Tab-separated table of C-alpha atoms in Angstrom:
chain	number	residue	atom	x	y	z
T	1	MET	CA	37.304	-118.759	-112.350
T	2	PRO	CA	36.449	-119.164	-108.704
T	3	SER	CA	37.948	-116.558	-106.381
T	4	GLU	CA	40.604	-117.571	-104.104
T	5	PRO	CA	39.289	-117.941	-100.533
T	6	PRO	CA	40.793	-115.335	-98.090
T	7	SER	CA	43.572	-116.517	-95.950
T	8	ALA	CA	43.273	-116.684	-92.141
T	9	GLN	CA	45.399	-113.577	-91.756
T	10	SER	CA	43.344	-111.492	-94.084
T	11	GLN	CA	40.155	-112.629	-92.354
T	12	ALA	CA	41.547	-111.540	-88.996
T	13	ALA	CA	42.548	-108.104	-90.368
T	14	SER	CA	39.146	-107.684	-91.891
T	15	SER	CA	37.536	-108.492	-88.581
T	16	ARG	CA	39.599	-105.927	-86.758
T	17	ASP	CA	38.697	-103.274	-89.318
T	18	ASP	CA	35.039	-104.046	-88.901
T	19	THR	CA	35.295	-103.764	-85.220
T	20	ALA	CA	37.029	-100.374	-85.423
T	21	GLN	CA	34.464	-99.158	-87.922
T	22	ILE	CA	31.609	-100.182	-85.697
T	23	ALA	CA	33.227	-98.389	-82.698
T	24	ARG	CA	33.599	-95.157	-84.747
T	25	HIS	CA	30.148	-95.144	-86.246
T	26	PRO	CA	27.567	-96.423	-83.783
T	27	LYS	CA	23.988	-96.807	-84.935
T	28	PRO	CA	21.469	-94.350	-83.632
T	29	LYS	CA	19.093	-95.207	-80.765
T	30	GLY	CA	15.554	-96.231	-81.450
T	31	GLY	CA	16.331	-99.031	-83.871
T	32	ASP	CA	15.664	-102.691	-83.502
T	33	ARG	CA	17.142	-103.689	-80.134
T	34	ASP	CA	18.368	-106.957	-81.618
T	35	GLN	CA	20.508	-104.998	-84.036
T	36	GLU	CA	22.178	-102.681	-81.331
T	37	THR	CA	25.808	-103.346	-80.736
T	38	HIS	CA	27.926	-103.008	-77.553
T	39	PRO	CA	31.673	-102.296	-77.756
T	40	PRO	CA	34.050	-105.036	-76.840
T	41	PRO	CA	35.414	-104.976	-73.268
T	42	GLN	CA	38.785	-103.723	-74.498
T	43	ILE	CA	37.276	-100.651	-76.164
T	44	ALA	CA	35.171	-99.909	-73.096
T	45	LEU	CA	38.162	-100.011	-70.886
T	46	SER	CA	40.099	-97.637	-73.174
T	47	GLU	CA	37.261	-95.168	-73.216
T	48	ALA	CA	36.910	-95.309	-69.400
T	49	ALA	CA	40.582	-94.617	-68.956
T	50	SER	CA	40.451	-91.632	-71.284
T	51	GLU	CA	37.422	-90.223	-69.477
T	52	GLN	CA	39.085	-90.621	-66.048
T	53	GLN	CA	41.963	-88.304	-67.022
T	54	SER	CA	39.622	-85.502	-68.002
T	55	SER	CA	36.878	-85.772	-65.408
T	56	LYS	CA	36.683	-84.771	-61.676
T	57	PRO	CA	37.102	-87.538	-59.056
T	58	THR	CA	33.422	-87.977	-58.407
T	59	THR	CA	31.046	-90.829	-59.007
T	60	VAL	CA	29.606	-90.527	-62.529
T	61	ARG	CA	26.758	-92.373	-64.074
T	62	GLU	CA	27.821	-93.368	-67.560
T	63	GLU	CA	25.110	-92.821	-70.073
T	64	ARG	CA	26.201	-92.993	-73.580
T	65	SER	CA	24.992	-94.277	-76.936
T	66	THR	CA	26.068	-97.837	-77.259
T	67	PRO	CA	26.874	-99.268	-80.625
T	68	ALA	CA	25.102	-102.369	-81.787
T	69	PRO	CA	26.808	-105.468	-80.478
T	70	HIS	CA	27.737	-108.419	-82.487
T	71	ALA	CA	25.035	-110.777	-83.012
T	72	ASP	CA	26.511	-113.228	-80.575
T	73	SER	CA	27.386	-110.662	-77.815
T	74	PRO	CA	24.825	-110.240	-75.035
T	75	LEU	CA	24.061	-106.721	-73.672
T	76	PRO	CA	25.864	-106.258	-70.341
T	77	PRO	CA	23.849	-104.870	-67.463
T	78	PHE	CA	24.260	-101.142	-66.569
T	79	LYS	CA	26.883	-100.566	-63.863
T	80	GLU	CA	27.849	-97.438	-61.934
T	81	ILE	CA	31.572	-96.739	-62.339
T	82	THR	CA	33.510	-95.214	-59.464
T	83	PRO	CA	36.940	-93.627	-59.623
T	84	ALA	CA	38.402	-96.599	-57.691
T	85	GLN	CA	37.005	-98.968	-60.371
T	86	ARG	CA	38.319	-97.048	-63.324
T	87	SER	CA	41.556	-98.360	-64.785
T	88	THR	CA	44.454	-96.235	-65.932
T	89	PRO	CA	46.898	-96.795	-68.766
T	90	SER	CA	49.403	-97.930	-66.273
T	91	ALA	CA	46.994	-100.463	-64.840
T	92	ALA	CA	46.096	-101.622	-68.292
T	93	ALA	CA	49.782	-102.125	-68.980
T	94	GLY	CA	50.031	-104.351	-65.939
T	95	LYS	CA	51.781	-101.688	-63.717
T	96	PRO	CA	50.520	-101.253	-60.127
T	97	GLU	CA	48.589	-98.016	-59.607
T	98	ARG	CA	49.581	-95.783	-56.715
T	99	ALA	CA	46.771	-95.441	-54.215
T	100	GLU	CA	45.603	-91.864	-53.693
T	101	ALA	CA	45.231	-90.700	-50.094
T	102	PRO	CA	41.542	-90.199	-49.328
T	103	VAL	CA	40.461	-86.599	-48.642
T	104	HIS	CA	38.347	-86.314	-45.574
T	105	LYS	CA	35.683	-83.725	-46.050
T	106	GLU	CA	35.453	-82.841	-42.415
T	107	LYS	CA	39.162	-82.048	-42.135
T	108	LEU	CA	39.073	-80.059	-45.412
T	109	SER	CA	36.079	-78.091	-44.129
T	110	LEU	CA	37.737	-77.337	-40.835
T	111	ALA	CA	40.935	-76.220	-42.632
T	112	LEU	CA	39.037	-73.858	-44.891
T	113	ASN	CA	36.912	-72.412	-42.034
T	114	ARG	CA	39.704	-72.088	-39.522
T	115	PRO	CA	40.321	-68.402	-38.675
T	116	GLU	CA	43.850	-67.014	-39.131
T	117	PRO	CA	45.929	-67.141	-35.925
T	118	LEU	CA	45.953	-63.968	-33.986
T	119	ALA	CA	49.162	-62.035	-33.913
T	120	GLU	CA	51.081	-62.561	-30.754
T	121	PRO	CA	51.003	-59.532	-28.424
T	122	SER	CA	54.177	-57.598	-28.538
T	123	VAL	CA	56.273	-58.010	-25.375
T	124	LYS	CA	56.903	-54.611	-23.735
T	125	HIS	CA	60.355	-54.550	-22.218
T	126	PRO	CA	60.858	-52.113	-19.344
T	127	VAL	CA	62.538	-48.973	-20.467
T	128	PRO	CA	65.926	-48.757	-18.702
T	129	PRO	CA	66.551	-45.616	-16.617
T	130	PRO	CA	68.668	-43.015	-18.282
T	131	ALA	CA	72.382	-43.389	-17.627
T	132	PRO	CA	73.751	-41.034	-15.000
T	133	PRO	CA	75.916	-38.221	-16.321
T	134	PRO	CA	79.698	-38.749	-16.256
T	135	THR	CA	81.553	-37.919	-13.104
T	136	VAL	CA	83.196	-34.495	-13.414
T	137	ALA	CA	84.408	-34.008	-9.845
T	138	ARG	CA	84.526	-35.548	-6.405
T	139	VAL	CA	83.571	-34.290	-2.959
T	140	ALA	CA	83.895	-35.578	0.546
T	141	ILE	CA	81.377	-34.715	3.357
T	142	VAL	CA	82.726	-34.928	6.920
T	143	ILE	CA	80.338	-34.750	9.868
T	144	ASP	CA	82.103	-33.671	13.035
T	145	ASP	CA	81.289	-33.893	16.755
T	146	PHE	CA	79.851	-37.432	16.945
T	147	GLY	CA	80.132	-39.143	20.303
T	148	GLN	CA	77.199	-38.055	22.458
T	149	ASP	CA	73.926	-38.733	20.468
T	150	LEU	CA	73.792	-42.347	19.366
T	151	GLU	CA	70.377	-42.008	17.764
T	152	MET	CA	71.496	-39.061	15.597
T	153	ALA	CA	74.447	-41.083	14.483
T	154	ARG	CA	72.151	-43.892	13.393
T	155	LYS	CA	70.090	-41.424	11.307
T	156	PHE	CA	73.216	-40.132	9.523
T	157	LEU	CA	74.124	-43.697	8.717
T	158	GLU	CA	70.906	-43.993	6.735
T	159	ILE	CA	71.822	-41.117	4.355
T	160	PRO	CA	72.495	-42.674	0.950
T	161	LEU	CA	75.900	-41.001	0.779
T	162	PRO	CA	79.295	-42.229	2.027
T	163	VAL	CA	79.496	-39.614	4.807
T	164	THR	CA	82.748	-39.603	6.777
T	165	PHE	CA	82.231	-39.836	10.559
T	166	SER	CA	84.553	-37.711	12.722
T	167	VAL	CA	84.198	-38.893	16.353
T	168	LEU	CA	85.269	-36.998	19.513
T	169	PRO	CA	87.257	-39.045	22.049
T	170	TYR	CA	86.034	-39.912	25.552
T	171	GLN	CA	82.383	-39.195	24.919
T	172	SER	CA	79.488	-41.439	26.208
T	173	HIS	CA	79.001	-43.190	22.845
T	174	SER	CA	82.282	-42.510	21.036
T	175	LYS	CA	83.389	-46.123	20.798
T	176	GLU	CA	79.910	-47.398	19.926
T	177	ILE	CA	79.375	-44.812	17.139
T	178	ALA	CA	82.824	-45.495	15.687
T	179	GLN	CA	82.046	-49.242	15.694
T	180	LEU	CA	78.691	-48.654	13.983
T	181	ALA	CA	80.185	-46.477	11.318
T	182	HIS	CA	82.990	-48.905	10.665
T	183	ASP	CA	80.507	-51.783	10.357
T	184	ARG	CA	78.507	-49.860	7.862
T	185	HIS	CA	81.601	-49.163	5.737
T	186	ARG	CA	81.849	-45.527	6.653
T	187	GLU	CA	85.209	-43.925	7.052
T	188	VAL	CA	86.062	-42.888	10.675
T	189	LEU	CA	88.221	-39.990	11.789
T	190	LEU	CA	89.382	-38.934	15.239
T	191	HIS	CA	88.004	-35.506	15.897
T	192	LEU	CA	90.865	-34.401	18.118
T	193	PRO	CA	90.239	-31.380	20.416
T	194	MET	CA	92.862	-28.633	20.243
T	195	GLU	CA	93.283	-25.311	21.912
T	196	PRO	CA	91.206	-22.491	20.339
T	197	HIS	CA	91.481	-18.724	20.644
T	198	GLY	CA	89.680	-17.675	23.793
T	199	TYR	CA	90.808	-20.643	25.874
T	200	PRO	CA	89.929	-21.376	28.675
T	201	LYS	CA	86.669	-19.510	28.270
T	202	THR	CA	86.122	-21.559	25.162
T	203	ASN	CA	86.726	-25.121	26.254
T	204	PRO	CA	87.522	-27.668	23.556
T	205	GLY	CA	86.698	-30.666	25.825
T	206	ASP	CA	88.453	-33.698	27.260
T	207	GLY	CA	91.683	-34.863	25.757
T	208	ALA	CA	92.550	-31.506	24.166
T	209	LEU	CA	96.080	-30.645	23.065
T	210	LEU	CA	97.136	-27.371	24.718
T	211	LEU	CA	100.064	-25.103	23.974
T	212	SER	CA	100.892	-25.012	27.770
T	213	MET	CA	101.709	-28.731	27.774
T	214	THR	CA	105.233	-29.951	27.897
T	215	GLN	CA	106.432	-32.131	24.985
T	216	ASP	CA	105.916	-35.306	27.089
T	217	GLN	CA	102.474	-34.260	28.187
T	218	MET	CA	101.427	-33.492	24.687
T	219	GLN	CA	102.795	-36.891	23.488
T	220	ARG	CA	100.970	-38.895	26.126
T	221	THR	CA	97.729	-37.026	25.557
T	222	LEU	CA	97.880	-37.626	21.817
T	223	GLU	CA	98.753	-41.303	22.111
T	224	SER	CA	95.831	-41.872	24.550
T	225	ALA	CA	93.314	-40.267	22.236
T	226	LEU	CA	94.565	-42.190	19.188
T	227	ASP	CA	94.447	-45.469	21.138
T	228	SER	CA	90.784	-44.821	22.016
T	229	SER	CA	89.852	-44.835	18.357
T	230	PRO	CA	91.135	-47.961	16.623
T	231	PHE	CA	88.954	-47.466	13.520
T	232	ALA	CA	90.280	-44.035	12.630
T	233	SER	CA	92.104	-43.613	9.330
T	234	GLY	CA	93.015	-39.989	10.051
T	235	VAL	CA	92.667	-37.013	12.366
T	236	ASN	CA	90.990	-33.619	11.999
T	237	ASN	CA	91.062	-30.839	14.542
T	238	HIS	CA	88.123	-29.893	16.824
T	239	MET	CA	88.421	-26.123	17.323
T	240	GLY	CA	92.283	-25.668	17.443
T	241	SER	CA	92.421	-22.209	15.884
T	242	ARG	CA	95.317	-21.284	18.147
T	243	PHE	CA	97.044	-24.669	18.251
T	244	THR	CA	97.238	-25.066	14.462
T	245	GLU	CA	98.927	-21.713	14.122
T	246	ASP	CA	101.875	-23.009	16.188
T	247	THR	CA	104.401	-24.769	13.948
T	248	ARG	CA	106.339	-26.523	16.766
T	249	SER	CA	103.154	-28.062	18.266
T	250	MET	CA	101.912	-29.121	14.899
T	251	LYS	CA	105.191	-30.952	14.199
T	252	THR	CA	104.683	-33.011	17.394
T	253	LEU	CA	101.180	-33.985	16.221
T	254	LEU	CA	102.124	-34.783	12.647
T	255	LYS	CA	105.201	-36.887	13.562
T	256	GLU	CA	102.919	-39.214	15.579
T	257	LEU	CA	100.322	-39.475	12.872
T	258	GLN	CA	102.956	-40.315	10.332
T	259	GLU	CA	104.316	-43.164	12.500
T	260	ARG	CA	100.782	-44.550	12.695
T	261	ASN	CA	100.200	-44.221	8.965
T	262	LEU	CA	97.309	-41.713	9.508
T	263	TYR	CA	96.528	-38.634	7.468
T	264	PHE	CA	95.725	-35.124	8.715
T	265	LEU	CA	92.653	-33.159	7.579
T	266	ASP	CA	92.944	-29.497	8.586
T	267	SER	CA	89.498	-28.231	9.611
T	268	TYR	CA	90.995	-24.799	8.770
T	269	THR	CA	89.488	-22.937	11.727
T	270	SER	CA	92.127	-20.286	11.325
T	271	PRO	CA	93.369	-18.662	8.110
T	272	LYS	CA	96.860	-18.751	9.749
T	273	SER	CA	96.901	-22.505	10.207
T	274	THR	CA	100.211	-24.177	9.491
T	275	GLY	CA	98.732	-27.632	9.242
T	276	LEU	CA	98.805	-28.106	5.432
T	277	ALA	CA	102.332	-26.730	4.953
T	278	ALA	CA	103.734	-28.673	7.918
T	279	ALA	CA	102.227	-31.959	6.716
T	280	ARG	CA	103.686	-31.433	3.252
T	281	ASN	CA	107.075	-30.917	4.846
T	282	PHE	CA	106.601	-34.330	6.472
T	283	ARG	CA	105.627	-35.710	3.059
T	284	MET	CA	102.467	-37.268	4.489
T	285	PRO	CA	98.921	-37.386	3.252
T	286	VAL	CA	97.067	-34.164	4.053
T	287	GLY	CA	93.853	-32.331	3.114
T	288	ARG	CA	92.021	-29.152	3.996
T	289	ARG	CA	88.382	-28.131	4.339
T	290	ASP	CA	86.895	-26.021	1.603
T	291	ILE	CA	83.312	-25.459	2.817
T	292	PHE	CA	81.482	-25.364	6.194
T	293	LEU	CA	77.927	-26.551	5.570
T	294	ASP	CA	76.129	-25.358	8.690
T	295	HIS	CA	77.835	-22.671	10.777
T	296	GLU	CA	74.428	-21.152	10.418
T	297	VAL	CA	71.999	-23.848	11.562
T	298	LYS	CA	69.323	-23.275	8.878
T	299	GLU	CA	68.168	-25.488	6.087
T	300	GLU	CA	68.185	-22.658	3.574
T	301	PHE	CA	71.780	-21.825	4.417
T	302	THR	CA	72.896	-25.444	4.227
T	303	ARG	CA	71.277	-25.858	0.805
T	304	ALA	CA	73.124	-22.818	-0.461
T	305	GLN	CA	76.372	-24.288	0.918
T	306	ILE	CA	75.736	-27.531	-0.935
T	307	GLN	CA	75.534	-25.602	-4.150
T	308	ARG	CA	78.753	-23.765	-3.327
T	309	LEU	CA	80.387	-27.153	-2.676
T	310	ILE	CA	79.295	-28.427	-6.091
T	311	ARG	CA	80.567	-25.291	-7.903
T	312	LYS	CA	83.858	-25.406	-6.089
T	313	ALA	CA	84.320	-29.094	-6.886
T	314	LYS	CA	83.701	-28.477	-10.600
T	315	ILE	CA	86.327	-25.723	-10.537
T	316	GLN	CA	89.009	-27.565	-8.497
T	317	GLY	CA	88.119	-31.168	-9.447
T	318	THR	CA	87.689	-32.001	-5.669
T	319	ALA	CA	86.331	-30.279	-2.504
T	320	ILE	CA	85.888	-31.180	1.103
T	321	ALA	CA	82.925	-30.033	3.219
T	322	ILE	CA	82.542	-30.245	7.025
T	323	GLY	CA	79.176	-30.289	8.749
T	324	HIS	CA	77.724	-31.205	12.145
T	325	PRO	CA	74.978	-33.583	13.407
T	326	HIS	CA	72.092	-31.101	13.288
T	327	ASP	CA	68.566	-32.051	12.208
T	328	SER	CA	68.590	-29.377	9.533
T	329	THR	CA	71.889	-30.789	8.095
T	330	LEU	CA	70.449	-34.257	8.160
T	331	ARG	CA	67.387	-33.247	6.133
T	332	VAL	CA	69.333	-31.318	3.531
T	333	LEU	CA	71.829	-34.162	3.001
T	334	ARG	CA	69.003	-36.635	2.543
T	335	GLU	CA	67.524	-34.565	-0.249
T	336	SER	CA	70.866	-33.730	-1.811
T	337	ALA	CA	71.890	-37.249	-2.920
T	338	GLY	CA	70.124	-36.811	-6.292
T	339	LYS	CA	71.582	-33.317	-6.744
T	340	PHE	CA	75.106	-34.607	-6.552
T	341	ARG	CA	74.312	-37.367	-9.042
T	342	GLU	CA	72.614	-35.018	-11.542
T	343	ALA	CA	75.540	-32.657	-11.344
T	344	GLY	CA	78.000	-35.408	-12.096
T	345	ILE	CA	79.567	-35.160	-8.637
T	346	ALA	CA	80.772	-38.315	-6.848
T	347	VAL	CA	80.645	-38.269	-3.052
T	348	VAL	CA	83.591	-40.236	-1.680
T	349	PRO	CA	85.257	-40.859	1.768
T	350	ALA	CA	87.569	-38.065	2.814
T	351	GLY	CA	90.616	-40.312	2.643
T	352	GLN	CA	90.287	-40.540	-1.137
T	353	LEU	CA	90.808	-36.783	-1.510
T	354	VAL	CA	93.831	-36.253	0.671
T	355	THR	CA	97.056	-35.608	-1.214
T	356	ASP	CA	100.167	-37.585	-0.706
T	357	PRO	CA	103.371	-35.610	-1.407
T	358	SER	CA	105.666	-38.524	-0.666
T	359	PRO	CA	108.113	-39.487	-3.433
T	360	THR	CA	106.281	-42.803	-4.144
T	361	GLY	CA	102.884	-41.197	-4.048
T	362	THR	CA	101.613	-43.786	-1.551
T	363	ARG	CA	101.023	-43.763	2.135
T	364	LYS	CA	103.521	-45.541	4.389
């Protein structure tokens, strides 16, 4: 009985099986060239896509054993396949392939060979100076007897300390020195001459207050001296060892100072001075000298007195020193600015250290 001819579907399936079998079992090289087979384009594309995923992105010459093509398939010419020409599964499926950014060999080489950046040099900030020690006491330094030597007054103004200038009345440069000191923000006192022990042999100078004066004479003399010194914030006595011992005469002086809102600084030329007690009775600002810096005009002596001033200030909390416009005093004060700072001593104008025994604690 003749066999039934295969249907068209079975023939197509058989053809596909044959094609797959040929692709899996290619014939060895060296046979008859007419019998060599070449895989169909679809199989070649699939193999190229598989090879692209496992190989490096470099140009590769494809040399492989080619199966024998069908009798009716011509052998295609050999072509060099580049990565750009290879197709991917997404391309085979009709999806657009994302273009890879080209790697420039020069840039890559430069990036690999570039030295690491040098560390930035550390910025050295200036070390701040050590903080000064806390202030433990205050002192005032009053320089008496200004009025004759203008150049010496200028030198004392250059000392880096707020020295208080006590100016004699009626001297050749009294007004000029008081003006200079005021302009340089130095406190000014009127260094008022008063009768000493040993008068008239020891003469206190022009404008002195004398015990032999009447009340009116003393008042006029005092007013004239005060009027000649408009920048004065207070008065201290020049000499006056005898005058300050007389309570009645001191009351005349202190009453006028109180009316002018001035304080009294007792130079304390006599241990019997009534100046401090009388001023307290008037309830007016008053102070008293603690140290004389230069009654011996020697640098060594003045240095020792500076140390005494510092010690006394630390004990009392405040201290007032009086000196004179000598060259030796000038030199020692210049070099002593640092000593006061290191000891925690603040040098202030004399007016800051006078006490005010008034009920309100303020000057009128």
